[in-house]
Amino acid sequence: MIRRNDSGKLEAEAETQAEVREALEAQVPAGHVLTDATVAMAKRSTRISAVGVYRSTEIAEIEADDMASLEAKVPEGWSLLSVRRL
């Protein structure tokens, strides 16, 4: 199984953690999922700022006769997630 390496960062600011999470989620592109969010309180303010990281949810299966052939089949911009021997 392989997954596209597409990822990125997002920024948001709000009054509560729930609002900042909602603001980050609203920015995540279709076909991606928010994987991490680091929050911080702004100095002299009650607002919370956050930096989020998202990654692609696109996966695919590939097959090969041996491990070397399998690794060679992984396209650029994709990562090998798991290997299953049949």
PDB file of C-alpha atoms in Angstrom:
ATOM      1  CA  MET A   1       0.000   0.000   0.000  1.00  0.00           C
ATOM      2  CA  ILE A   2       1.279   3.471  -0.898  1.00  0.00           C
ATOM      3  CA  ARG A   3       0.179   7.002   0.062  1.00  0.00           C
ATOM      4  CA  ARG A   4       0.693  10.326  -1.680  1.00  0.00           C
ATOM      5  CA  ASN A   5       3.237  12.519   0.200  1.00  0.00           C
ATOM      6  CA  ASP A   6       1.197  15.686  -0.352  1.00  0.00           C
ATOM      7  CA  SER A   7       1.105  17.767   2.852  1.00  0.00           C
ATOM      8  CA  GLY A   8       1.106  21.341   4.030  1.00  0.00           C
ATOM      9  CA  LYS A   9       0.727  23.794   6.894  1.00  0.00           C
ATOM     10  CA  LEU A  10      -2.194  25.978   7.936  1.00  0.00           C
ATOM     11  CA  GLU A  11      -2.565  28.851  10.393  1.00  0.00           C
ATOM     12  CA  ALA A  12      -5.583  30.009  12.379  1.00  0.00           C
ATOM     13  CA  GLU A  13      -6.430  32.266  15.305  1.00  0.00           C
ATOM     14  CA  ALA A  14      -9.524  32.266  17.531  1.00  0.00           C
ATOM     15  CA  GLU A  15     -10.805  32.828  21.065  1.00  0.00           C
ATOM     16  CA  THR A  16     -11.073  29.146  22.088  1.00  0.00           C
ATOM     17  CA  GLN A  17      -9.319  25.884  21.267  1.00  0.00           C
ATOM     18  CA  ALA A  18     -12.529  24.513  19.768  1.00  0.00           C
ATOM     19  CA  GLU A  19     -12.839  27.543  17.475  1.00  0.00           C
ATOM     20  CA  VAL A  20      -9.211  27.376  16.390  1.00  0.00           C
ATOM     21  CA  ARG A  21      -9.557  23.647  15.639  1.00  0.00           C
ATOM     22  CA  GLU A  22     -12.698  24.373  13.618  1.00  0.00           C
ATOM     23  CA  ALA A  23     -10.875  27.137  11.722  1.00  0.00           C
ATOM     24  CA  LEU A  24      -7.992  24.775  10.893  1.00  0.00           C
ATOM     25  CA  GLU A  25     -10.347  21.966   9.787  1.00  0.00           C
ATOM     26  CA  ALA A  26     -12.194  24.397   7.500  1.00  0.00           C
ATOM     27  CA  GLN A  27      -8.934  25.117   5.629  1.00  0.00           C
ATOM     28  CA  VAL A  28      -7.915  21.490   5.023  1.00  0.00           C
ATOM     29  CA  PRO A  29      -8.129  20.738   1.273  1.00  0.00           C
ATOM     30  CA  ALA A  30     -10.437  17.978   0.046  1.00  0.00           C
ATOM     31  CA  GLY A  31      -8.746  14.570   0.116  1.00  0.00           C
ATOM     32  CA  HIS A  32      -6.565  15.543   3.087  1.00  0.00           C
ATOM     33  CA  VAL A  33      -6.758  15.224   6.869  1.00  0.00           C
ATOM     34  CA  LEU A  34      -5.464  17.411   9.693  1.00  0.00           C
ATOM     35  CA  THR A  35      -2.744  15.401  11.458  1.00  0.00           C
ATOM     36  CA  ASP A  36      -1.257  17.858  13.951  1.00  0.00           C
ATOM     37  CA  ALA A  37      -2.053  21.213  15.523  1.00  0.00           C
ATOM     38  CA  THR A  38       0.252  23.233  17.767  1.00  0.00           C
ATOM     39  CA  VAL A  39      -1.453  26.013  19.711  1.00  0.00           C
ATOM     40  CA  ALA A  40      -0.071  29.023  21.564  1.00  0.00           C
ATOM     41  CA  MET A  41      -1.496  31.996  23.428  1.00  0.00           C
ATOM     42  CA  ALA A  42      -0.592  35.345  21.918  1.00  0.00           C
ATOM     43  CA  LYS A  43       1.168  37.692  24.344  1.00  0.00           C
ATOM     44  CA  ARG A  44      -1.095  40.334  25.882  1.00  0.00           C
ATOM     45  CA  SER A  45      -4.147  38.720  24.280  1.00  0.00           C
ATOM     46  CA  THR A  46      -6.778  36.090  25.004  1.00  0.00           C
ATOM     47  CA  ARG A  47      -6.634  34.788  21.427  1.00  0.00           C
ATOM     48  CA  ILE A  48      -5.191  31.391  20.609  1.00  0.00           C
ATOM     49  CA  SER A  49      -3.070  30.923  17.499  1.00  0.00           C
ATOM     50  CA  ALA A  50      -2.409  27.557  15.909  1.00  0.00           C
ATOM     51  CA  VAL A  51      -0.317  25.993  13.188  1.00  0.00           C
ATOM     52  CA  GLY A  52      -1.771  22.829  11.718  1.00  0.00           C
ATOM     53  CA  VAL A  53      -0.291  20.175   9.472  1.00  0.00           C
ATOM     54  CA  TYR A  54      -2.329  18.192   6.956  1.00  0.00           C
ATOM     55  CA  ARG A  55      -1.540  15.217   4.725  1.00  0.00           C
ATOM     56  CA  SER A  56      -3.159  13.407   1.842  1.00  0.00           C
ATOM     57  CA  THR A  57      -5.573  10.541   2.459  1.00  0.00           C
ATOM     58  CA  GLU A  58      -5.069   9.175  -1.073  1.00  0.00           C
ATOM     59  CA  ILE A  59      -3.799   5.592  -0.998  1.00  0.00           C
ATOM     60  CA  ALA A  60      -3.281   2.937  -3.647  1.00  0.00           C
ATOM     61  CA  GLU A  61      -2.202  -0.673  -3.875  1.00  0.00           C
ATOM     62  CA  ILE A  62       0.680  -1.904  -5.991  1.00  0.00           C
ATOM     63  CA  GLU A  63       1.960  -5.446  -6.568  1.00  0.00           C
ATOM     64  CA  ALA A  64       5.342  -6.929  -7.437  1.00  0.00           C
ATOM     65  CA  ASP A  65       7.171 -10.246  -7.297  1.00  0.00           C
ATOM     66  CA  ASP A  66       9.878  -9.101  -4.864  1.00  0.00           C
ATOM     67  CA  MET A  67      10.708  -6.197  -2.561  1.00  0.00           C
ATOM     68  CA  ALA A  68      13.175  -4.532  -4.935  1.00  0.00           C
ATOM     69  CA  SER A  69      10.574  -4.537  -7.717  1.00  0.00           C
ATOM     70  CA  LEU A  70       7.938  -3.232  -5.325  1.00  0.00           C
ATOM     71  CA  GLU A  71      10.136  -0.328  -4.189  1.00  0.00           C
ATOM     72  CA  ALA A  72      10.916   0.490  -7.826  1.00  0.00           C
ATOM     73  CA  LYS A  73       7.178   0.745  -8.565  1.00  0.00           C
ATOM     74  CA  VAL A  74       6.557   3.446  -5.928  1.00  0.00           C
ATOM     75  CA  PRO A  75       5.984   6.643  -7.937  1.00  0.00           C
ATOM     76  CA  GLU A  76       7.785   9.877  -7.078  1.00  0.00           C
ATOM     77  CA  GLY A  77       5.778  11.810  -4.502  1.00  0.00           C
ATOM     78  CA  TRP A  78       4.418   8.651  -2.861  1.00  0.00           C
ATOM     79  CA  SER A  79       5.556   6.582   0.148  1.00  0.00           C
ATOM     80  CA  LEU A  80       5.377   2.864   0.771  1.00  0.00           C
ATOM     81  CA  LEU A  81       3.129   2.316   3.820  1.00  0.00           C
ATOM     82  CA  SER A  82       2.892  -1.435   4.157  1.00  0.00           C
ATOM     83  CA  VAL A  83       3.883  -4.663   2.467  1.00  0.00           C
ATOM     84  CA  ARG A  84       1.898  -7.869   2.444  1.00  0.00           C
ATOM     85  CA  ARG A  85       3.298 -11.168   1.187  1.00  0.00           C
ATOM     86  CA  LEU A  86       0.813 -13.419  -0.616  1.00  0.00           C
TER      87      LEU A  86
END
